[in-house]
Short mmCIF file of C-alpha atoms in Angstrom, two decimals:
data_model
loop_
_atom_site.label_atom_id
_atom_site.label_comp_id
_atom_site.label_asym_id
_atom_site.label_seq_id
_atom_site.Cartn_x
_atom_site.Cartn_y
_atom_site.Cartn_z
CA MET A 2 -32.30 -5.07 5.14
CA ASN A 3 -35.82 -6.70 4.96
CA ASN A 4 -35.69 -6.33 0.87
CA ILE A 5 -32.36 -6.34 0.20
CA PHE A 6 -32.21 -7.26 -3.25
CA TYR A 7 -34.44 -4.40 -4.19
CA ASP A 8 -32.62 -2.20 -2.13
CA LEU A 9 -29.35 -3.14 -3.91
CA ILE A 10 -30.47 -2.96 -7.57
CA ASN A 11 -32.21 0.40 -6.84
CA SER A 12 -29.00 1.56 -5.62
CA TRP A 13 -27.46 0.51 -8.57
CA LEU A 14 -29.94 2.26 -11.01
CA THR A 15 -29.06 5.44 -9.01
CA LYS A 16 -26.41 7.70 -10.65
CA GLU A 17 -27.15 10.73 -8.34
CA GLY A 18 -26.88 10.56 -4.84
CA VAL A 19 -26.14 13.21 -2.14
CA ASN A 20 -23.36 13.89 -4.09
CA SER A 21 -23.38 14.36 -7.98
CA ILE A 22 -20.72 12.43 -10.06
CA ASP A 23 -19.22 15.81 -10.91
CA ALA A 24 -18.71 16.63 -7.21
CA LEU A 25 -17.13 12.96 -6.32
CA LEU A 26 -14.97 13.86 -8.99
CA GLN A 27 -13.53 17.22 -7.93
CA TRP A 28 -13.47 15.77 -4.10
CA ILE A 29 -10.77 13.02 -5.62
CA ASN A 30 -9.15 15.67 -7.89
CA ALA A 31 -8.88 17.92 -4.59
CA GLN A 32 -7.35 14.90 -2.71
CA ASN A 33 -4.79 14.23 -5.15
CA ARG A 34 -4.13 18.04 -5.64
CA ASP A 35 -3.07 18.48 -1.75
CA LEU A 36 -1.66 14.86 -1.21
CA GLU A 37 2.52 15.37 -1.48
CA VAL A 38 3.69 12.13 -2.39
CA ASN A 39 7.54 11.24 -3.16
CA LEU A 40 8.79 7.80 -4.14
CA GLU A 41 12.37 7.17 -4.55
CA ARG A 42 14.15 4.09 -5.54
CA ILE A 43 16.98 3.07 -3.32
CA PRO A 44 19.23 0.01 -2.91
CA LEU A 45 18.04 -2.12 -0.60
CA GLU A 46 21.23 -1.58 1.28
CA HIS A 47 20.02 2.07 1.85
CA SER A 48 16.92 0.75 3.96
CA ASN A 49 17.40 1.23 7.59
CA PHE A 50 14.32 -1.08 8.31
CA TRP A 51 14.44 -4.09 5.07
CA PHE A 52 17.66 -6.00 4.44
CA PHE A 53 18.51 -9.55 3.24
CA ASP A 54 18.81 -12.13 5.55
CA LYS A 55 21.70 -14.43 4.31
CA ASP A 56 20.29 -16.86 6.73
CA SER A 57 16.87 -17.63 5.41
CA GLY A 58 17.17 -16.18 1.85
CA LEU A 59 14.65 -13.69 2.57
CA ILE A 60 14.05 -10.16 2.48
CA ARG A 61 12.35 -8.75 5.56
CA ASN A 62 12.32 -6.23 7.95
CA LYS A 63 13.76 -5.67 11.47
CA ASN A 64 10.38 -6.49 13.32
CA HIS A 65 9.48 -9.27 11.34
CA SER A 66 6.36 -7.69 10.49
CA PHE A 67 3.91 -6.76 7.78
CA PHE A 68 5.54 -9.08 5.23
CA SER A 69 8.61 -10.79 4.01
CA ILE A 70 9.82 -11.82 0.31
CA SER A 71 10.92 -15.54 -0.33
CA GLY A 72 11.49 -17.34 -3.60
CA ILE A 73 9.05 -20.14 -4.92
CA GLN A 74 10.09 -23.35 -7.00
CA GLN A 75 7.12 -24.80 -8.72
CA TYR A 76 7.97 -28.51 -9.76
CA ARG A 77 6.00 -31.33 -11.40
CA ASN A 78 7.55 -34.53 -9.89
CA ASP A 79 11.43 -33.59 -9.96
CA GLU A 80 10.81 -31.27 -13.08
CA LEU A 81 11.28 -27.44 -12.55
CA LEU A 82 8.37 -25.63 -13.94
CA ALA A 83 8.84 -22.13 -12.66
CA GLU A 84 10.37 -19.79 -10.35
CA GLN A 85 9.61 -16.29 -8.80
CA PRO A 86 9.67 -14.14 -5.87
CA ILE A 87 6.59 -14.44 -3.74
CA ILE A 88 5.26 -12.34 -1.00
CA ILE A 89 4.78 -14.19 2.30
CA GLN A 90 2.01 -12.04 4.28
CA ASN A 91 0.57 -14.41 6.93
CA GLU A 92 -1.99 -12.18 7.90
CA ILE A 93 -6.02 -11.44 7.51
CA GLY A 94 -6.38 -7.45 6.77
CA PHE A 95 -9.71 -5.73 6.78
CA LEU A 96 -11.28 -4.51 3.45
CA GLY A 97 -14.56 -2.88 4.87
CA ILE A 98 -17.39 -0.94 3.19
CA ILE A 99 -20.13 0.71 5.52
CA PHE A 100 -23.59 1.31 3.97
CA ARG A 101 -26.96 2.66 4.68
CA LYS A 102 -30.25 4.20 3.50
CA ILE A 103 -30.04 8.14 2.58
CA ASN A 104 -33.10 9.63 1.63
CA GLY A 105 -34.11 6.21 0.93
CA VAL A 106 -31.36 4.88 -1.49
CA LEU A 107 -28.56 2.88 0.06
CA HIS A 108 -25.53 4.70 -0.21
CA PHE A 109 -21.55 3.41 0.72
CA LEU A 110 -18.97 5.12 2.48
CA MET A 111 -16.03 5.36 0.25
CA GLN A 112 -12.61 6.71 0.98
CA ALA A 113 -10.05 8.80 -0.84
CA LYS A 114 -6.96 6.49 -0.19
CA ILE A 115 -3.56 6.80 -1.50
CA GLU A 116 -1.04 3.83 -1.97
CA PRO A 117 2.25 4.13 -2.39
CA GLY A 118 2.28 1.90 -6.07
CA ASN A 119 -0.74 4.18 -7.30
CA ILE A 120 -0.19 4.97 -10.80
CA ASN A 121 -2.13 8.24 -10.31
CA LYS A 122 -2.07 8.60 -6.07
CA VAL A 123 -5.55 8.81 -4.62
CA GLN A 124 -8.17 5.96 -5.39
CA ILE A 125 -11.46 5.41 -4.12
CA SER A 126 -11.35 2.43 -1.91
CA PRO A 127 -13.44 0.65 0.98
CA THR A 128 -14.18 2.54 4.18
CA ILE A 129 -11.34 0.88 5.67
CA GLN A 130 -8.80 -1.02 3.92
CA ALA A 131 -6.27 -2.20 6.74
CA THR A 132 -3.46 -4.79 7.19
CA LYS A 133 -3.55 -6.46 10.75
CA SER A 134 -0.47 -5.00 10.98
CA ASN A 135 -2.15 -1.47 10.41
CA PHE A 136 -5.00 -1.91 12.86
CA THR A 137 -2.97 -3.28 15.73
CA GLN A 138 -0.74 -0.40 14.90
CA LYS A 139 2.88 -2.26 14.73
CA HIS A 140 4.09 0.44 12.57
CA GLY A 141 3.26 2.90 15.50
CA GLY A 142 1.06 5.10 13.24
CA LYS A 143 -2.44 6.02 13.40
CA ARG A 144 -5.44 3.76 14.21
CA PRO A 145 -7.73 3.56 10.78
CA ALA A 146 -10.92 5.70 10.54
CA PHE A 147 -13.72 3.46 11.33
CA LEU A 148 -11.78 0.27 12.45
CA ASP A 149 -13.98 0.01 15.88
CA CYS A 150 -17.16 -0.47 13.65
CA PHE A 151 -16.37 -3.60 11.81
CA ILE A 152 -14.45 -5.23 15.13
CA GLU A 153 -17.73 -4.33 17.43
CA ALA A 154 -20.15 -5.31 14.29
CA LYS A 155 -23.37 -7.37 15.35
CA PRO A 156 -24.47 -10.33 12.98
CA ASN A 157 -27.30 -8.46 12.10
CA GLN A 158 -25.53 -5.81 10.48
CA THR A 159 -23.21 -7.83 8.48
CA LEU A 160 -24.20 -8.27 5.03
CA VAL A 161 -21.33 -9.65 3.58
CA ASP A 162 -18.21 -11.11 5.93
CA GLN A 163 -16.13 -13.38 3.58
CA ILE A 164 -12.18 -14.26 3.19
CA GLN A 165 -11.13 -13.78 -0.39
CA SER A 166 -7.90 -14.16 -2.25
CA GLU A 167 -5.46 -11.94 -3.73
CA GLN A 168 -3.41 -11.94 -6.62
CA SER A 169 -2.22 -15.75 -6.50
CA SER A 170 0.70 -15.07 -8.99
CA ARG A 171 2.29 -12.44 -6.52
CA PHE A 172 1.04 -13.38 -2.86
CA LEU A 173 1.44 -16.81 -1.08
CA LYS A 174 -1.89 -17.95 0.02
CA LYS A 175 -2.49 -14.40 0.73
CA ARG A 176 -6.35 -13.26 1.98
CA ASN A 177 -8.62 -10.62 3.19
CA ARG A 178 -11.42 -10.06 4.90
CA ASN A 179 -14.58 -8.38 2.98
CA VAL A 180 -17.12 -6.86 4.98
CA LEU A 181 -20.03 -4.88 3.91
CA LEU A 182 -21.76 -3.23 7.11
CA HIS A 183 -25.03 -1.59 7.62
CA LEU A 184 -25.14 1.30 9.96
CA ASP A 185 -28.48 2.98 10.89
CA GLN A 186 -27.08 5.67 12.70
CA ASP A 187 -25.51 9.05 11.57
CA ILE A 188 -21.74 8.89 11.54
CA ILE A 189 -19.24 12.03 11.42
CA VAL A 190 -17.78 11.53 7.98
CA PRO A 191 -14.26 12.65 7.98
CA PRO A 192 -12.82 14.75 4.50
CA THR A 193 -11.31 11.73 3.06
CA HIS A 194 -14.49 9.75 2.80
CA GLN A 195 -17.75 10.55 0.92
CA TRP A 196 -21.19 8.82 0.53
CA MET A 197 -21.77 7.17 -3.02
CA THR A 198 -24.45 5.32 -4.34
CA LEU A 199 -23.76 1.52 -5.77
CA GLY A 200 -24.55 3.27 -9.24
CA GLN A 201 -22.15 5.80 -8.59
CA ILE A 202 -19.44 3.84 -7.80
CA LYS A 203 -20.23 1.58 -11.02
CA GLU A 204 -19.92 4.88 -12.84
CA LEU A 205 -16.48 5.79 -11.52
CA MET A 206 -15.40 2.16 -12.35
CA ARG A 207 -15.56 3.60 -15.77
CA TYR A 208 -12.57 5.85 -14.82
CA ASP A 209 -9.19 4.44 -15.68
CA ASN A 210 -7.23 3.45 -12.46
CA LEU A 211 -9.99 5.84 -10.34
CA VAL A 212 -11.75 2.51 -8.30
CA ASN A 213 -9.16 0.45 -6.47
CA MET A 214 -8.98 -3.16 -6.67
CA ASP A 215 -10.05 -3.30 -3.13
CA THR A 216 -13.26 -1.71 -3.57
CA ARG A 217 -13.84 -3.87 -6.81
CA THR A 218 -13.23 -7.22 -4.59
CA VAL A 219 -15.61 -6.34 -1.60
CA LEU A 220 -18.78 -4.84 -3.96
CA SER A 221 -18.26 -8.34 -6.12
CA CYS A 222 -19.40 -10.05 -2.82
CA LEU A 223 -22.93 -8.32 -2.66
CA PRO A 224 -25.10 -11.73 -2.05
CA PHE A 225 -27.68 -11.32 -4.89
CA SER A 226 -28.09 -15.22 -4.40
CA LEU A 227 -28.58 -15.81 -1.24
CA VAL A 228 -31.70 -13.39 -0.93
CA ASP A 229 -34.28 -15.30 0.79
CA PRO A 230 -37.32 -15.79 -1.82
CA GLU A 231 -39.59 -14.48 0.32
CA LEU A 232 -37.56 -11.19 0.59
CA GLU A 233 -37.38 -10.68 -3.05
CA PRO A 234 -39.16 -7.80 -4.29
CA GLU A 235 -42.80 -7.27 -4.70
CA LYS A 236 -44.24 -7.88 -8.28
CA SER A 237 -44.62 -3.96 -8.34
CA GLN A 238 -41.22 -3.19 -7.22
CA LEU A 239 -39.62 -5.95 -9.66
CA GLU A 240 -41.74 -4.35 -12.51
CA GLU A 241 -40.10 -0.82 -11.56
CA ILE A 242 -36.84 -2.71 -11.45
CA GLU A 243 -37.40 -4.38 -15.25
CA ASN A 244 -38.45 -1.17 -16.55
CA LYS A 245 -35.24 1.24 -15.17
CA CYS A 246 -32.73 -2.05 -15.98
CA LYS A 247 -30.66 -1.54 -19.44
CA ASP A 248 -29.57 -4.87 -19.33
CA LYS A 249 -32.49 -7.30 -18.15
CA THR A 250 -30.51 -10.10 -19.39
CA LEU A 251 -27.98 -9.64 -16.37
CA LEU A 252 -31.00 -9.00 -13.97
CA ARG A 253 -32.28 -12.30 -14.85
CA SER A 254 -28.98 -13.51 -14.42
CA LEU A 255 -28.99 -12.19 -10.67
CA ARG A 256 -32.41 -13.56 -9.37
CA GLY A 257 -32.87 -17.03 -8.05
CA THR A 258 -30.31 -20.03 -7.01
CA ALA A 259 -27.10 -21.52 -8.10
CA SER A 260 -27.35 -24.08 -10.87
CA LEU A 261 -26.34 -27.52 -9.66
CA PRO A 262 -25.54 -28.73 -12.72
CA ILE A 263 -22.88 -26.45 -13.24
CA LEU A 264 -21.78 -26.29 -9.54
CA THR A 265 -21.23 -29.59 -9.97
CA ASP A 266 -19.16 -29.43 -13.12
CA ILE A 267 -16.85 -26.66 -11.39
CA TYR A 268 -16.22 -28.53 -8.17
CA HIS A 269 -15.61 -31.70 -10.31
CA ALA A 270 -12.60 -30.08 -12.24
CA PHE A 271 -11.26 -28.66 -8.87
CA ASN A 272 -11.42 -31.43 -6.89
CA ASN A 273 -9.93 -33.56 -9.94
CA TYR A 274 -6.94 -31.00 -10.17
CA LYS A 275 -6.88 -31.19 -5.88
CA MET A 276 -6.55 -34.81 -5.79
CA PHE A 277 -4.48 -35.60 -9.17
CA SER A 278 -2.43 -32.91 -10.00
CA GLU A 279 1.20 -33.64 -9.57
CA ILE A 280 2.46 -30.20 -9.15
CA SER A 281 4.15 -29.09 -6.22
CA THR A 282 5.55 -25.87 -5.24
CA ARG A 283 8.82 -25.22 -2.60
CA LEU A 284 9.57 -22.14 -0.94
CA VAL A 285 13.35 -21.56 -1.30
CA GLY A 286 15.71 -18.31 -0.22
CA LEU A 287 15.91 -15.79 -3.34
CA ASN A 288 19.30 -16.41 -4.04
CA SER A 289 18.72 -20.33 -4.98
CA LEU A 290 16.48 -18.45 -7.93
CA LYS A 291 18.56 -19.84 -11.11
CA LYS A 292 17.18 -17.24 -13.36
CA TRP A 293 17.16 -14.52 -11.19
CA HIS A 294 19.83 -11.85 -10.02
CA MET A 295 20.18 -8.22 -8.51
CA GLU A 296 20.84 -5.80 -11.31
CA GLU A 297 21.40 -2.21 -10.56
CA ASN A 298 19.49 -2.01 -7.58
CA GLN A 299 16.35 -4.50 -8.76
CA PHE A 300 15.72 -8.18 -8.34
CA VAL A 301 15.32 -9.36 -11.94
CA CYS A 302 14.72 -12.41 -13.81
CA GLU A 303 16.77 -12.91 -17.20
CA ASP A 304 13.49 -13.99 -18.99
CA PRO A 305 10.84 -11.72 -19.97
CA PHE A 306 8.80 -11.97 -16.45
CA PRO A 307 5.61 -9.70 -15.31
CA PHE A 308 7.42 -7.89 -12.72
CA ARG A 309 10.68 -6.81 -11.04
CA LEU A 310 11.43 -6.59 -7.39
CA ILE A 311 12.42 -2.95 -6.44
CA PHE A 312 13.10 -1.02 -3.19
CA CYS A 313 11.84 2.46 -2.62
CA ASP A 314 12.10 5.39 0.17
CA ILE A 315 8.45 6.38 0.29
CA SER A 316 6.94 9.67 1.63
CA ILE A 317 3.03 10.54 1.92
CA GLU A 318 1.26 13.16 3.46
CA GLY A 319 -1.94 11.87 5.58
CA ARG A 320 -0.93 8.20 5.64
CA GLU A 321 -0.58 6.62 9.35
CA VAL A 322 3.25 6.61 8.92
CA VAL A 323 4.31 9.66 6.57
CA ASN A 324 7.75 8.19 5.83
CA TRP A 325 9.06 4.53 5.27
CA THR A 326 10.92 2.22 3.07
CA GLN A 327 9.85 -0.86 1.77
CA PRO A 328 10.02 -3.14 -1.79
CA LEU A 329 7.41 -3.25 -4.32
CA PHE A 330 6.92 -5.42 -7.39
CA GLU A 331 7.01 -3.33 -10.35
CA ALA A 332 4.76 -4.68 -13.39
CA GLN A 333 6.62 -5.30 -16.74
CA GLY A 334 3.81 -4.15 -19.28
CA ILE A 335 -0.09 -4.24 -18.84
CA ALA A 336 -2.13 -7.79 -18.62
CA THR A 337 -4.90 -8.63 -20.00
CA PHE A 338 -8.38 -9.52 -18.04
CA GLY A 339 -11.14 -10.61 -20.11
CA LEU A 340 -14.58 -12.22 -19.68
CA LEU A 341 -16.41 -13.28 -22.64
CA SER A 342 -20.57 -13.28 -22.04
CA CYS A 343 -23.83 -14.60 -23.85
CA GLU A 344 -27.35 -14.39 -23.78
CA ASP A 345 -29.13 -17.91 -23.24
CA LYS A 346 -32.72 -18.11 -23.05
CA GLY A 347 -33.18 -14.99 -22.30
CA VAL A 348 -30.12 -14.67 -19.23
CA LYS A 349 -26.87 -13.76 -19.55
CA LYS A 350 -24.19 -15.88 -19.11
CA PHE A 351 -20.26 -15.79 -18.33
CA LEU A 352 -17.41 -18.37 -19.84
CA VAL A 353 -15.37 -18.73 -16.95
CA LYS A 354 -11.77 -20.84 -16.53
CA ALA A 355 -10.40 -22.98 -13.90
CA LYS A 356 -6.84 -21.37 -13.47
CA PRO A 357 -4.35 -22.66 -11.19
CA GLU A 358 -1.70 -20.53 -9.81
CA ILE A 359 1.76 -20.71 -8.28
CA GLY A 360 0.65 -18.79 -5.06
CA CYS A 361 -3.39 -19.91 -4.58
CA LEU A 362 -4.35 -21.79 -1.57
CA ASP A 363 -6.22 -24.57 -2.84
CA GLY A 364 -3.89 -24.53 -5.85
CA ILE A 365 -6.80 -23.58 -8.14
CA GLU A 366 -9.87 -21.01 -8.39
CA LEU A 367 -12.21 -19.76 -10.90
CA GLY A 368 -10.62 -17.32 -12.94
CA PRO A 369 -11.83 -15.11 -16.05
CA THR A 370 -11.99 -15.99 -19.79
CA VAL A 371 -8.74 -14.81 -20.41
CA GLN A 372 -6.10 -13.93 -17.91
CA HIS A 373 -3.03 -12.90 -19.70
CA GLU A 374 -0.07 -11.59 -18.50
CA ALA A 375 2.13 -9.22 -20.85
CA THR A 376 5.31 -11.24 -20.91
CA GLN A 377 3.73 -14.60 -21.08
CA ALA A 378 2.51 -16.40 -24.22
CA ARG A 379 -1.03 -16.44 -24.53
CA ASP A 380 -2.95 -19.81 -24.53
CA GLU A 381 -3.86 -20.72 -28.32
CA ASP A 382 -6.87 -22.16 -27.81
CA GLU A 383 -10.17 -21.36 -29.79
CA ILE A 384 -11.50 -19.26 -26.88
CA THR A 385 -8.43 -17.07 -26.52
CA ARG A 386 -8.32 -16.37 -30.32
CA LEU A 387 -11.91 -15.37 -30.29
CA PHE A 388 -11.46 -13.23 -27.51
CA TYR A 389 -8.71 -11.25 -29.05
CA GLU A 390 -10.32 -11.19 -32.30
CA GLU A 391 -13.45 -9.47 -30.89
CA LEU A 392 -11.30 -6.86 -29.08
CA SER A 393 -9.41 -6.40 -32.03
CA SER A 394 -12.51 -5.22 -33.64
CA GLY A 395 -14.60 -3.90 -30.91
CA LYS A 396 -17.05 -5.91 -31.73
CA GLY A 397 -19.28 -6.52 -28.66
CA VAL A 398 -17.13 -4.85 -26.35
CA ARG A 399 -19.09 -3.68 -23.23
CA VAL A 400 -16.56 -2.64 -20.85
CA ASN A 401 -12.48 -1.76 -21.48
CA VAL A 402 -10.72 -0.05 -18.94
CA LEU A 403 -7.57 0.13 -17.07
CA LEU A 404 -7.30 -0.35 -13.62
CA SER A 405 -4.96 -0.83 -10.72
CA GLU A 406 -3.97 -3.85 -8.66
CA GLU A 407 -2.54 -3.68 -5.11
CA GLY A 408 -0.53 -0.26 -4.78
CA GLY A 409 0.42 -1.30 -1.22
CA ARG A 410 2.77 -3.87 -2.74
CA PHE A 411 2.98 -3.45 -6.68
CA TYR A 412 4.24 -0.31 -8.52
CA HIS A 413 2.16 1.13 -10.91
CA GLU A 414 0.68 -2.19 -12.12
CA GLN A 415 -2.55 -1.42 -14.09
CA ASN A 416 -4.11 -4.05 -15.92
CA ARG A 417 -6.81 -4.13 -18.94
CA ASN A 418 -10.21 -5.40 -17.87
CA VAL A 419 -12.30 -6.01 -20.90
CA ILE A 420 -16.07 -7.83 -21.05
CA ILE A 421 -17.29 -8.60 -24.49
CA GLU A 422 -20.71 -9.83 -25.46
CA VAL A 423 -20.54 -12.30 -28.20
CA GLN A 424 -23.29 -14.69 -29.72
CA ASN A 425 -24.06 -18.01 -28.66
CA ASP A 426 -23.24 -19.12 -32.21
CA GLU A 427 -19.38 -18.31 -32.06
CA ILE A 428 -18.40 -20.31 -29.20
CA PRO A 429 -17.99 -23.94 -29.80
CA SER A 430 -20.72 -26.23 -28.21
CA ASP A 431 -17.66 -28.73 -26.85
CA LEU A 432 -15.68 -26.42 -24.77
CA PRO A 433 -11.74 -26.82 -24.76
CA GLN A 434 -11.19 -28.48 -20.97
CA GLY A 435 -11.23 -26.21 -17.92
CA TYR A 436 -14.05 -23.82 -19.51
CA PHE A 437 -17.31 -23.33 -18.10
CA TRP A 438 -20.98 -21.01 -19.28
CA SER A 439 -22.36 -19.72 -16.07
CA ASP A 440 -25.00 -17.76 -15.22
CA TYR A 441 -24.42 -14.74 -12.40
CA LYS A 442 -26.22 -16.29 -9.42
CA THR A 443 -24.12 -19.37 -9.72
CA LEU A 444 -20.95 -17.57 -9.79
CA ASN A 445 -22.14 -15.16 -7.11
CA THR A 446 -23.15 -18.27 -5.11
CA LEU A 447 -19.64 -19.57 -5.31
CA THR A 448 -18.19 -15.86 -4.30
CA GLN A 449 -19.97 -16.63 -0.99
CA VAL A 450 -17.57 -19.67 -0.33
CA ASN A 451 -13.92 -18.94 0.52
CA ASN A 452 -11.34 -19.36 -2.69
CA CYS A 453 -13.52 -20.52 -5.42
CA LEU A 454 -13.27 -17.01 -7.64
CA ASN A 455 -10.25 -15.67 -8.21
CA ILE A 456 -9.37 -11.75 -7.46
CA GLN A 457 -9.32 -10.76 -11.49
CA LEU A 458 -12.56 -12.59 -11.77
CA ARG A 459 -14.30 -11.13 -9.00
CA ASN A 460 -13.19 -7.91 -10.24
CA LEU A 461 -14.58 -8.43 -13.51
CA LEU A 462 -18.05 -9.36 -12.07
CA SER A 463 -17.70 -6.10 -10.31
CA LEU A 464 -17.92 -3.52 -13.38
CA LEU A 465 -20.81 -5.09 -14.55
CA GLU A 466 -23.86 -2.76 -15.32
CA VAL A 467 -27.55 -3.82 -14.81
#
């Protein structure tokens, strides 16, 4: 990994690897065609494993494993601000991708994996995607493929090893271990896995609901900003890269060290919130939530809310366990996650926003320009209005794709991911409170620190094309 910056960009720019895009699409289609999936909604009482625990007020399973669902309430002093069910999963799972050079180009070993809540069955997933309960085989199922590669990995094989947050509006302080692992040796690739270049994965991200959330978060951690200056590409290599790039402003945004003034501004906002915010949360029993109730075998809110809680009997061929029951959060509508970008002195910058969320480990993380749930009112500031005006007109829209959220806990949750390029003079010079302009390398540096960028922002950054 002596020249990792050049190798990563070269792989990013390579759209044809050992497999063509057409071959990869045929592989996914074949996986979907050959898999039998059956999901039936059931009353919670019909599950022989999950139940409502009247003593604690939680929905849990008989083994006290995997996860449970609690109520959570948010207060400012004694004023109730919000309440909802929330997933408690006090374990850290593996999201890991193996990569190696094939024919001189970095390829990434990706898995065709089905999750019960996926809208289209199979999606392109990391080499390994497993909760701790999965890989310790608490469910009694098969051991995940390639697990030993990650457990036995040496530091010099590891490009990324980060603990990153999941959806803090659905999970309580949930995190996963994002790992990118370099292997030199040949490995046997099962039919469920295929090698792809970074450019091919980026290309497949343009298809609705094809590349899953876990792949996107791992790839967002690629450490462009941490490359040793002595290991940067030689001048001839850099010229070669620049000549191939369609967006040289993004390439310039990738290279170099983070901006200290931007980091200072962001941490100042974070630390003020953590120090002075009067907002607190309390876990309560589900039966203590004032506006939530069971209705036709599902747990729903009497007001419009981004999700409801359903209970399912699931059968899927090819999983570690082929039949089970579990709760799922069912999305109500399609959320919009949006990122505004602009060119500033030949460098791409992104407009990001400090975002508090009810289940966030530190209370607040950096999110995209717009993070809007379908059932909730929009922020009515000039930045949000500009975003929706640009989206409506199609002006400057660089990415507009529907992508799925975590299919292991959420049912058919897909969100619109949008990146829009604007002109400098379209954005007010005095930004509303909580917004920041940042180049990529500064955001990328923050990604190497746990719990700074939320999953919505990380996933949007993974969609960028150089």
